[in-house]
Amino acid sequence: MFKQLLGKLPRRSSLKSESLQDPSAESNNGGGGGGGIQRTTSLNSSASPRPPNSAKRTSSAVFPSSIIAGIEPLLPFKDAPSSEKMSLFISKLSLCCMVFDFTDPAKNTAEKDLKRLTLLELLEFVSSGPPRFSEPAILALCKMCSINLFRVFPPNYRSNSRSNGGENEDDEPSFDPAWPHLQIVYDILLKFVTSASVEAKVAKKYINHSFILRVLDLFESEDPRERESLKAIMHRIYGKFMVHRPFIRKSISNVFYRFVFETEKHNGIAELLEIFGSVITGFALPLKEEHKIFLWRALIPLHKPKSLGVYFQQLTYCITQFIEKDPKLASTVIRGC
């Protein structure tokens, strides 16, 4: 386990020489290899001694000391010089690229606890409004989020009873056992996207089309807590990255098309419609043709699936917004074409 953990840490020189790659491409490796952050398995035996604190002694036992840019990754942010905090931030992000199995609660409990504490530190740092995030820091954060969040759901997710008919609307939801970590990672990503310390023109290279598509795939999750987090994040991405807005609208439309005309199975239609409800309210008048086409080809056909009852309220709101902006569209909605 020590070798696996140390394998996640960048080399001392990697901050300046790392290649800036698409972070979403890392997620399928489970944090294993490749990508911009290089690995090392060497221990640094000259790390500075820690105060005799039991939590820190435990941290040192689980994550042996290793140095990135002169910073020991378990050093608290408050103990680091201001000039080194961004390097420490990257180092802690690298530690959190280790993904654990939560199906066995008794497995790797110490490592899971330490990762959770490190994630909470990262959340506090991002929420504190630090100086401008450097490009390597943006890459490291997007990579950590990709490795922890992006995953392929088992086939039973796509045969969820919620999508087989509105009568199953009140079935008990399924909760992901990894939520204690996933929740914090989602909170970090949300705070990061909304932070004034993040320059959109830099971050858009990593929160790119590939990243956005992987986020949309996560709306298949059966866990309603995860879909709520995704809804907030996608809404903020749409607001911050104007260059991605047409792509996001088109991608969500494609999800609706596949749902209506191919699968009729999807767990996140209601949440995606909520996102679009707020998007529609911002449409300028007169409505663009592409927006009317979305109404005709995506929203109106959503009345056909048997699971309409699951998302009927959100669908009604979207269509009402269209009619309020252009009352002439009412006849189109009534005809259903």
mmCIF file of C-alpha atoms in Angstrom:
data_model
loop_
_atom_site.group_PDB
_atom_site.id
_atom_site.type_symbol
_atom_site.label_atom_id
_atom_site.label_comp_id
_atom_site.label_asym_id
_atom_site.label_seq_id
_atom_site.Cartn_x
_atom_site.Cartn_y
_atom_site.Cartn_z
ATOM 1 C CA MET A 1 0.000 0.000 0.000
ATOM 2 C CA PHE A 2 2.881 2.391 0.767
ATOM 3 C CA LYS A 3 4.256 1.942 -2.735
ATOM 4 C CA GLN A 4 0.840 2.586 -4.243
ATOM 5 C CA LEU A 5 0.407 5.751 -2.234
ATOM 6 C CA LEU A 6 3.868 7.040 -2.970
ATOM 7 C CA GLY A 7 3.325 6.264 -6.622
ATOM 8 C CA LYS A 8 0.759 9.071 -6.690
ATOM 9 C CA LEU A 9 3.200 11.800 -5.684
ATOM 10 C CA PRO A 10 4.890 14.082 -8.257
ATOM 11 C CA ARG A 11 8.625 14.365 -8.514
ATOM 12 C CA ARG A 12 10.237 17.505 -7.174
ATOM 13 C CA SER A 13 10.819 18.884 -10.668
ATOM 14 C CA SER A 14 7.474 17.905 -12.123
ATOM 15 C CA LEU A 15 5.718 21.215 -11.409
ATOM 16 C CA LYS A 16 7.719 22.993 -14.050
ATOM 17 C CA SER A 17 8.063 20.167 -16.543
ATOM 18 C CA GLU A 18 4.723 18.386 -16.390
ATOM 19 C CA SER A 19 2.786 18.089 -19.615
ATOM 20 C CA LEU A 20 -0.585 19.802 -19.541
ATOM 21 C CA GLN A 21 -2.928 17.067 -20.738
ATOM 22 C CA ASP A 22 -6.684 16.554 -20.717
ATOM 23 C CA PRO A 23 -7.416 15.577 -17.081
ATOM 24 C CA SER A 24 -10.534 13.596 -17.960
ATOM 25 C CA ALA A 25 -8.354 11.110 -19.840
ATOM 26 C CA GLU A 26 -6.804 10.082 -16.516
ATOM 27 C CA SER A 27 -9.995 8.857 -14.881
ATOM 28 C CA ASN A 28 -10.054 5.439 -16.516
ATOM 29 C CA ASN A 29 -6.654 4.666 -15.061
ATOM 30 C CA GLY A 30 -7.970 4.772 -11.505
ATOM 31 C CA GLY A 31 -5.201 7.204 -10.703
ATOM 32 C CA GLY A 32 -2.665 4.689 -11.956
ATOM 33 C CA GLY A 33 -0.328 6.150 -14.506
ATOM 34 C CA GLY A 34 0.239 8.612 -17.306
ATOM 35 C CA GLY A 35 -0.843 12.222 -17.336
ATOM 36 C CA GLY A 36 0.900 15.410 -16.469
ATOM 37 C CA ILE A 37 2.007 14.539 -12.932
ATOM 38 C CA GLN A 38 4.999 12.239 -12.812
ATOM 39 C CA ARG A 39 5.395 9.502 -10.229
ATOM 40 C CA THR A 40 8.119 8.439 -7.852
ATOM 41 C CA THR A 41 8.471 5.684 -5.274
ATOM 42 C CA SER A 42 11.377 7.172 -3.402
ATOM 43 C CA LEU A 43 11.157 8.125 0.265
ATOM 44 C CA ASN A 44 12.654 11.300 1.589
ATOM 45 C CA SER A 45 14.234 10.449 4.910
ATOM 46 C CA SER A 46 15.124 14.060 5.683
ATOM 47 C CA ALA A 47 11.580 15.369 6.003
ATOM 48 C CA SER A 48 11.087 17.885 8.762
ATOM 49 C CA PRO A 49 9.941 16.389 12.090
ATOM 50 C CA ARG A 50 6.305 16.853 13.058
ATOM 51 C CA PRO A 51 4.902 18.106 16.323
ATOM 52 C CA PRO A 52 3.831 15.278 18.640
ATOM 53 C CA ASN A 53 0.230 15.292 17.462
ATOM 54 C CA SER A 54 -1.571 11.955 17.301
ATOM 55 C CA ALA A 55 -3.428 12.803 14.076
ATOM 56 C CA LYS A 56 -0.201 13.807 12.400
ATOM 57 C CA ARG A 57 1.575 10.680 13.597
ATOM 58 C CA THR A 58 -1.202 8.623 12.062
ATOM 59 C CA SER A 59 -0.941 10.594 8.822
ATOM 60 C CA SER A 60 2.775 9.981 8.679
ATOM 61 C CA ALA A 61 2.260 6.260 9.208
ATOM 62 C CA VAL A 62 -0.321 5.961 6.445
ATOM 63 C CA PHE A 63 1.204 8.397 3.940
ATOM 64 C CA PRO A 64 5.006 8.286 4.457
ATOM 65 C CA SER A 65 6.771 11.604 3.926
ATOM 66 C CA SER A 66 7.552 12.601 0.378
ATOM 67 C CA ILE A 67 8.504 16.001 -0.975
ATOM 68 C CA ILE A 68 7.129 18.047 -3.864
ATOM 69 C CA ALA A 69 8.769 21.420 -4.454
ATOM 70 C CA GLY A 70 10.171 21.284 -0.946
ATOM 71 C CA ILE A 71 6.755 20.779 0.679
ATOM 72 C CA GLU A 72 5.716 17.715 2.685
ATOM 73 C CA PRO A 73 2.175 16.958 1.450
ATOM 74 C CA LEU A 74 0.623 16.446 4.893
ATOM 75 C CA LEU A 75 1.807 19.826 6.144
ATOM 76 C CA PRO A 76 -1.233 21.954 7.123
ATOM 77 C CA PHE A 77 -1.808 24.975 4.892
ATOM 78 C CA LYS A 78 -1.541 27.291 7.898
ATOM 79 C CA ASP A 79 2.046 26.108 8.493
ATOM 80 C CA ALA A 80 3.170 26.677 4.902
ATOM 81 C CA PRO A 81 4.645 29.975 3.640
ATOM 82 C CA SER A 82 2.321 31.867 1.329
ATOM 83 C CA SER A 83 4.721 31.378 -1.565
ATOM 84 C CA GLU A 84 4.529 27.601 -1.149
ATOM 85 C CA LYS A 85 0.797 27.119 -0.601
ATOM 86 C CA MET A 86 -0.025 26.486 -4.249
ATOM 87 C CA SER A 87 2.683 23.816 -4.412
ATOM 88 C CA LEU A 88 1.290 22.266 -1.250
ATOM 89 C CA PHE A 89 -2.180 22.394 -2.821
ATOM 90 C CA ILE A 90 -0.918 20.404 -5.822
ATOM 91 C CA SER A 91 0.828 17.937 -3.536
ATOM 92 C CA LYS A 92 -2.342 17.283 -1.538
ATOM 93 C CA LEU A 93 -4.343 16.878 -4.749
ATOM 94 C CA SER A 94 -1.877 14.227 -5.852
ATOM 95 C CA LEU A 95 -2.363 12.309 -2.608
ATOM 96 C CA CYS A 96 -6.115 12.286 -3.191
ATOM 97 C CA CYS A 97 -5.766 10.545 -6.537
ATOM 98 C CA MET A 98 -5.757 7.214 -4.691
ATOM 99 C CA VAL A 99 -9.212 5.636 -5.047
ATOM 100 C CA PHE A 100 -10.402 3.146 -2.427
ATOM 101 C CA ASP A 101 -12.945 0.329 -2.410
ATOM 102 C CA PHE A 102 -15.913 1.283 -0.241
ATOM 103 C CA THR A 103 -17.825 -1.966 -0.707
ATOM 104 C CA ASP A 104 -15.789 -3.367 2.197
ATOM 105 C CA PRO A 105 -16.076 -0.923 5.135
ATOM 106 C CA ALA A 106 -13.242 -2.639 7.014
ATOM 107 C CA LYS A 107 -10.724 -2.284 4.179
ATOM 108 C CA ASN A 108 -8.088 0.504 4.262
ATOM 109 C CA THR A 109 -9.899 2.405 7.011
ATOM 110 C CA ALA A 110 -6.841 4.445 8.031
ATOM 111 C CA GLU A 111 -6.077 5.423 4.437
ATOM 112 C CA LYS A 112 -9.716 6.355 3.801
ATOM 113 C CA ASP A 113 -9.794 8.545 6.913
ATOM 114 C CA LEU A 114 -6.582 10.319 5.936
ATOM 115 C CA LYS A 115 -7.787 10.933 2.407
ATOM 116 C CA ARG A 116 -11.033 12.362 3.751
ATOM 117 C CA LEU A 117 -9.136 14.739 6.050
ATOM 118 C CA THR A 118 -6.934 15.810 3.145
ATOM 119 C CA LEU A 119 -10.000 16.408 0.952
ATOM 120 C CA LEU A 120 -11.511 18.568 3.691
ATOM 121 C CA GLU A 121 -8.287 20.580 3.818
ATOM 122 C CA LEU A 122 -8.456 21.096 0.068
ATOM 123 C CA LEU A 123 -12.096 22.186 0.296
ATOM 124 C CA GLU A 124 -11.259 24.723 2.985
ATOM 125 C CA PHE A 125 -8.360 26.068 0.916
ATOM 126 C CA VAL A 126 -10.451 26.461 -2.260
ATOM 127 C CA SER A 127 -13.279 28.066 -0.254
ATOM 128 C CA SER A 128 -10.938 30.570 1.395
ATOM 129 C CA GLY A 129 -10.440 32.582 -1.786
ATOM 130 C CA PRO A 130 -6.724 31.971 -2.374
ATOM 131 C CA PRO A 131 -4.632 33.954 -4.865
ATOM 132 C CA ARG A 132 -5.055 33.144 -8.546
ATOM 133 C CA PHE A 133 -4.832 29.412 -9.245
ATOM 134 C CA SER A 134 -1.831 28.562 -11.403
ATOM 135 C CA GLU A 135 -2.306 26.469 -14.521
ATOM 136 C CA PRO A 136 -0.562 23.410 -12.972
ATOM 137 C CA ALA A 137 -2.920 23.737 -9.986
ATOM 138 C CA ILE A 138 -5.972 23.838 -12.276
ATOM 139 C CA LEU A 139 -4.710 20.771 -14.120
ATOM 140 C CA ALA A 140 -4.031 18.913 -10.855
ATOM 141 C CA LEU A 141 -7.491 19.684 -9.474
ATOM 142 C CA CYS A 142 -9.296 18.641 -12.663
ATOM 143 C CA LYS A 143 -7.233 15.463 -12.736
ATOM 144 C CA MET A 144 -8.052 14.618 -9.117
ATOM 145 C CA CYS A 145 -11.753 15.196 -9.751
ATOM 146 C CA SER A 146 -11.653 13.102 -12.914
ATOM 147 C CA ILE A 147 -9.986 10.155 -11.190
ATOM 148 C CA ASN A 148 -12.385 10.207 -8.244
ATOM 149 C CA LEU A 149 -15.658 11.003 -10.004
ATOM 150 C CA PHE A 150 -15.594 9.659 -13.543
ATOM 151 C CA ARG A 151 -16.557 6.008 -13.550
ATOM 152 C CA VAL A 152 -18.690 3.601 -15.544
ATOM 153 C CA PHE A 153 -21.853 2.533 -13.770
ATOM 154 C CA PRO A 154 -22.795 -1.164 -13.792
ATOM 155 C CA PRO A 155 -25.541 -2.289 -16.215
ATOM 156 C CA ASN A 156 -28.202 -2.361 -13.493
ATOM 157 C CA TYR A 157 -27.975 1.437 -13.328
ATOM 158 C CA ARG A 158 -29.433 1.668 -16.828
ATOM 159 C CA SER A 159 -32.269 -0.711 -16.010
ATOM 160 C CA ASN A 160 -33.324 1.342 -13.020
ATOM 161 C CA SER A 161 -36.971 0.908 -12.111
ATOM 162 C CA ARG A 162 -37.449 4.699 -12.049
ATOM 163 C CA SER A 163 -37.277 4.644 -15.840
ATOM 164 C CA ASN A 164 -39.751 1.794 -16.291
ATOM 165 C CA GLY A 165 -42.778 3.831 -15.307
ATOM 166 C CA GLY A 166 -44.005 6.672 -13.152
ATOM 167 C CA GLU A 167 -45.656 4.253 -10.731
ATOM 168 C CA ASN A 168 -42.221 3.387 -9.356
ATOM 169 C CA GLU A 169 -41.417 7.004 -8.640
ATOM 170 C CA ASP A 170 -41.407 6.437 -4.876
ATOM 171 C CA ASP A 171 -39.021 3.471 -4.909
ATOM 172 C CA GLU A 172 -36.201 3.673 -2.415
ATOM 173 C CA PRO A 173 -33.142 5.390 -3.982
ATOM 174 C CA SER A 174 -29.781 3.679 -4.188
ATOM 175 C CA PHE A 175 -26.904 5.305 -2.294
ATOM 176 C CA ASP A 176 -23.255 5.047 -3.312
ATOM 177 C CA PRO A 177 -21.077 3.681 -0.467
ATOM 178 C CA ALA A 178 -18.224 5.949 -1.605
ATOM 179 C CA TRP A 179 -20.298 9.091 -0.917
ATOM 180 C CA PRO A 180 -18.174 10.160 2.130
ATOM 181 C CA HIS A 181 -15.375 10.915 -0.363
ATOM 182 C CA LEU A 182 -17.434 11.717 -3.451
ATOM 183 C CA GLN A 183 -19.388 14.439 -1.656
ATOM 184 C CA ILE A 184 -16.250 16.337 -0.695
ATOM 185 C CA VAL A 185 -14.786 16.015 -4.194
ATOM 186 C CA TYR A 186 -18.015 17.415 -5.641
ATOM 187 C CA ASP A 187 -17.924 20.274 -3.121
ATOM 188 C CA ILE A 188 -14.317 21.038 -4.100
ATOM 189 C CA LEU A 189 -15.217 21.109 -7.792
ATOM 190 C CA LEU A 190 -18.225 23.365 -7.166
ATOM 191 C CA LYS A 191 -16.203 25.821 -5.074
ATOM 192 C CA PHE A 192 -13.449 25.746 -7.674
ATOM 193 C CA VAL A 193 -15.754 26.512 -10.598
ATOM 194 C CA THR A 194 -17.368 29.407 -8.719
ATOM 195 C CA SER A 195 -14.108 30.798 -7.323
ATOM 196 C CA ALA A 196 -12.991 34.250 -8.427
ATOM 197 C CA SER A 197 -9.426 32.898 -8.222
ATOM 198 C CA VAL A 198 -10.032 30.737 -11.306
ATOM 199 C CA GLU A 199 -9.528 32.375 -14.688
ATOM 200 C CA ALA A 200 -12.067 30.968 -17.147
ATOM 201 C CA LYS A 201 -9.759 31.452 -20.129
ATOM 202 C CA VAL A 202 -7.213 29.124 -18.494
ATOM 203 C CA ALA A 203 -9.584 26.669 -16.854
ATOM 204 C CA LYS A 204 -11.565 26.113 -20.065
ATOM 205 C CA LYS A 205 -8.614 24.120 -21.424
ATOM 206 C CA TYR A 206 -9.179 21.482 -18.744
ATOM 207 C CA ILE A 207 -12.906 21.865 -18.094
ATOM 208 C CA ASN A 208 -13.303 21.157 -21.787
ATOM 209 C CA HIS A 209 -15.766 19.281 -24.004
ATOM 210 C CA SER A 210 -14.435 15.894 -22.919
ATOM 211 C CA PHE A 211 -14.702 16.843 -19.240
ATOM 212 C CA ILE A 212 -18.247 18.151 -19.710
ATOM 213 C CA LEU A 213 -19.383 14.963 -21.463
ATOM 214 C CA ARG A 214 -18.026 12.853 -18.612
ATOM 215 C CA VAL A 215 -19.897 15.036 -16.110
ATOM 216 C CA LEU A 216 -23.115 14.561 -18.090
ATOM 217 C CA ASP A 217 -22.563 10.786 -18.081
ATOM 218 C CA LEU A 218 -22.616 10.894 -14.272
ATOM 219 C CA PHE A 219 -26.271 11.950 -14.313
ATOM 220 C CA GLU A 220 -26.938 8.222 -14.796
ATOM 221 C CA SER A 221 -26.115 7.766 -11.108
ATOM 222 C CA GLU A 222 -28.858 6.183 -9.015
ATOM 223 C CA ASP A 223 -27.769 8.238 -6.008
ATOM 224 C CA PRO A 224 -30.007 11.351 -5.825
ATOM 225 C CA ARG A 225 -27.376 13.146 -3.723
ATOM 226 C CA GLU A 226 -24.886 12.790 -6.546
ATOM 227 C CA ARG A 227 -27.327 14.045 -9.157
ATOM 228 C CA GLU A 228 -28.073 17.108 -7.024
ATOM 229 C CA SER A 229 -24.356 17.904 -6.794
ATOM 230 C CA LEU A 230 -23.961 17.401 -10.541
ATOM 231 C CA LYS A 231 -26.889 19.715 -11.231
ATOM 232 C CA ALA A 232 -25.286 22.536 -9.241
ATOM 233 C CA ILE A 233 -21.892 22.020 -10.871
ATOM 234 C CA MET A 234 -23.198 21.846 -14.445
ATOM 235 C CA HIS A 235 -25.265 24.985 -13.865
ATOM 236 C CA ARG A 236 -22.150 26.833 -12.654
ATOM 237 C CA ILE A 237 -20.027 25.542 -15.530
ATOM 238 C CA TYR A 238 -22.664 26.827 -17.947
ATOM 239 C CA GLY A 239 -22.617 30.218 -16.246
ATOM 240 C CA LYS A 240 -18.830 30.616 -16.016
ATOM 241 C CA PHE A 241 -17.676 29.218 -19.358
ATOM 242 C CA MET A 242 -19.663 31.063 -21.994
ATOM 243 C CA VAL A 243 -17.620 29.473 -24.763
ATOM 244 C CA HIS A 244 -18.998 26.057 -23.760
ATOM 245 C CA ARG A 245 -22.675 27.039 -23.628
ATOM 246 C CA PRO A 246 -23.681 25.908 -27.152
ATOM 247 C CA PHE A 247 -21.887 22.596 -26.624
ATOM 248 C CA ILE A 248 -23.615 22.010 -23.263
ATOM 249 C CA ARG A 249 -27.047 22.721 -24.763
ATOM 250 C CA LYS A 250 -26.365 20.372 -27.674
ATOM 251 C CA SER A 251 -25.006 17.629 -25.400
ATOM 252 C CA ILE A 252 -28.021 17.747 -23.072
ATOM 253 C CA SER A 253 -30.284 17.677 -26.134
ATOM 254 C CA ASN A 254 -28.515 14.511 -27.288
ATOM 255 C CA VAL A 255 -29.174 12.907 -23.885
ATOM 256 C CA PHE A 256 -32.884 13.664 -24.328
ATOM 257 C CA TYR A 257 -32.886 12.285 -27.890
ATOM 258 C CA ARG A 258 -31.333 9.000 -26.809
ATOM 259 C CA PHE A 259 -33.721 8.738 -23.881
ATOM 260 C CA VAL A 260 -36.856 9.328 -25.972
ATOM 261 C CA PHE A 261 -35.999 7.484 -29.174
ATOM 262 C CA GLU A 262 -33.625 4.729 -28.023
ATOM 263 C CA THR A 263 -33.440 3.711 -24.366
ATOM 264 C CA GLU A 264 -36.274 5.318 -22.350
ATOM 265 C CA LYS A 265 -33.949 4.688 -19.408
ATOM 266 C CA HIS A 266 -32.084 7.452 -17.631
ATOM 267 C CA ASN A 267 -31.905 8.483 -13.991
ATOM 268 C CA GLY A 268 -31.128 12.182 -14.471
ATOM 269 C CA ILE A 269 -33.763 13.559 -16.851
ATOM 270 C CA ALA A 270 -35.449 15.605 -14.099
ATOM 271 C CA GLU A 271 -32.161 17.192 -13.036
ATOM 272 C CA LEU A 272 -31.131 17.967 -16.622
ATOM 273 C CA LEU A 273 -34.500 19.605 -17.222
ATOM 274 C CA GLU A 274 -33.994 21.735 -14.104
ATOM 275 C CA ILE A 275 -30.708 22.950 -15.567
ATOM 276 C CA PHE A 276 -32.401 23.756 -18.850
ATOM 277 C CA GLY A 277 -35.238 25.535 -17.066
ATOM 278 C CA SER A 278 -32.791 28.142 -15.774
ATOM 279 C CA VAL A 279 -31.071 28.288 -19.169
ATOM 280 C CA ILE A 280 -34.334 29.013 -20.982
ATOM 281 C CA THR A 281 -35.109 31.946 -18.686
ATOM 282 C CA GLY A 282 -31.907 33.577 -19.955
ATOM 283 C CA PHE A 283 -32.732 33.231 -23.660
ATOM 284 C CA ALA A 284 -32.820 36.591 -25.415
ATOM 285 C CA LEU A 285 -35.773 37.697 -27.526
ATOM 286 C CA PRO A 286 -36.606 37.038 -30.249
ATOM 287 C CA LEU A 287 -35.843 33.359 -29.685
ATOM 288 C CA LYS A 288 -33.174 31.879 -31.905
ATOM 289 C CA GLU A 289 -34.195 29.143 -34.297
ATOM 290 C CA GLU A 290 -31.945 26.627 -32.517
ATOM 291 C CA HIS A 291 -33.883 27.206 -29.309
ATOM 292 C CA LYS A 292 -37.227 26.610 -31.025
ATOM 293 C CA ILE A 293 -35.828 23.437 -32.575
ATOM 294 C CA PHE A 294 -34.880 22.257 -29.093
ATOM 295 C CA LEU A 295 -38.490 22.725 -28.009
ATOM 296 C CA TRP A 296 -39.839 20.822 -31.015
ATOM 297 C CA ARG A 297 -37.320 18.001 -31.157
ATOM 298 C CA ALA A 298 -36.374 17.454 -27.501
ATOM 299 C CA LEU A 299 -38.892 18.866 -25.027
ATOM 300 C CA ILE A 300 -42.213 18.001 -26.683
ATOM 301 C CA PRO A 301 -41.189 14.360 -27.401
ATOM 302 C CA LEU A 302 -40.327 13.968 -23.693
ATOM 303 C CA HIS A 303 -44.081 13.540 -23.126
ATOM 304 C CA LYS A 304 -43.933 10.097 -24.786
ATOM 305 C CA PRO A 305 -41.913 7.888 -22.350
ATOM 306 C CA LYS A 306 -43.814 5.921 -19.716
ATOM 307 C CA SER A 307 -41.700 7.489 -16.977
ATOM 308 C CA LEU A 308 -43.111 10.961 -17.697
ATOM 309 C CA GLY A 309 -44.371 11.243 -14.130
ATOM 310 C CA VAL A 310 -40.811 11.269 -12.795
ATOM 311 C CA TYR A 311 -39.910 14.550 -14.535
ATOM 312 C CA PHE A 312 -43.294 16.025 -15.534
ATOM 313 C CA GLN A 313 -43.012 19.028 -13.208
ATOM 314 C CA GLN A 314 -39.596 20.036 -14.575
ATOM 315 C CA LEU A 315 -40.722 19.497 -18.177
ATOM 316 C CA THR A 316 -43.825 21.633 -17.645
ATOM 317 C CA TYR A 317 -41.697 24.456 -16.258
ATOM 318 C CA CYS A 318 -39.394 24.405 -19.308
ATOM 319 C CA ILE A 319 -42.265 24.495 -21.784
ATOM 320 C CA THR A 320 -44.005 27.242 -19.831
ATOM 321 C CA GLN A 321 -40.854 29.341 -20.025
ATOM 322 C CA PHE A 322 -40.835 28.985 -23.817
ATOM 323 C CA ILE A 323 -44.489 30.028 -24.117
ATOM 324 C CA GLU A 324 -43.970 33.029 -21.842
ATOM 325 C CA LYS A 325 -41.153 34.202 -24.091
ATOM 326 C CA ASP A 326 -43.054 33.516 -27.319
ATOM 327 C CA PRO A 327 -46.823 32.918 -26.894
ATOM 328 C CA LYS A 328 -47.083 31.822 -30.548
ATOM 329 C CA LEU A 329 -45.327 28.581 -29.528
ATOM 330 C CA ALA A 330 -48.415 27.532 -27.544
ATOM 331 C CA SER A 331 -50.114 26.135 -30.653
ATOM 332 C CA THR A 332 -47.017 24.061 -31.402
ATOM 333 C CA VAL A 333 -47.038 22.615 -27.886
ATOM 334 C CA ILE A 334 -50.777 21.812 -28.062
ATOM 335 C CA ARG A 335 -50.394 20.056 -31.402
ATOM 336 C CA GLY A 336 -47.421 18.169 -30.030
ATOM 337 C CA CYS A 337 -45.266 18.785 -33.074
#
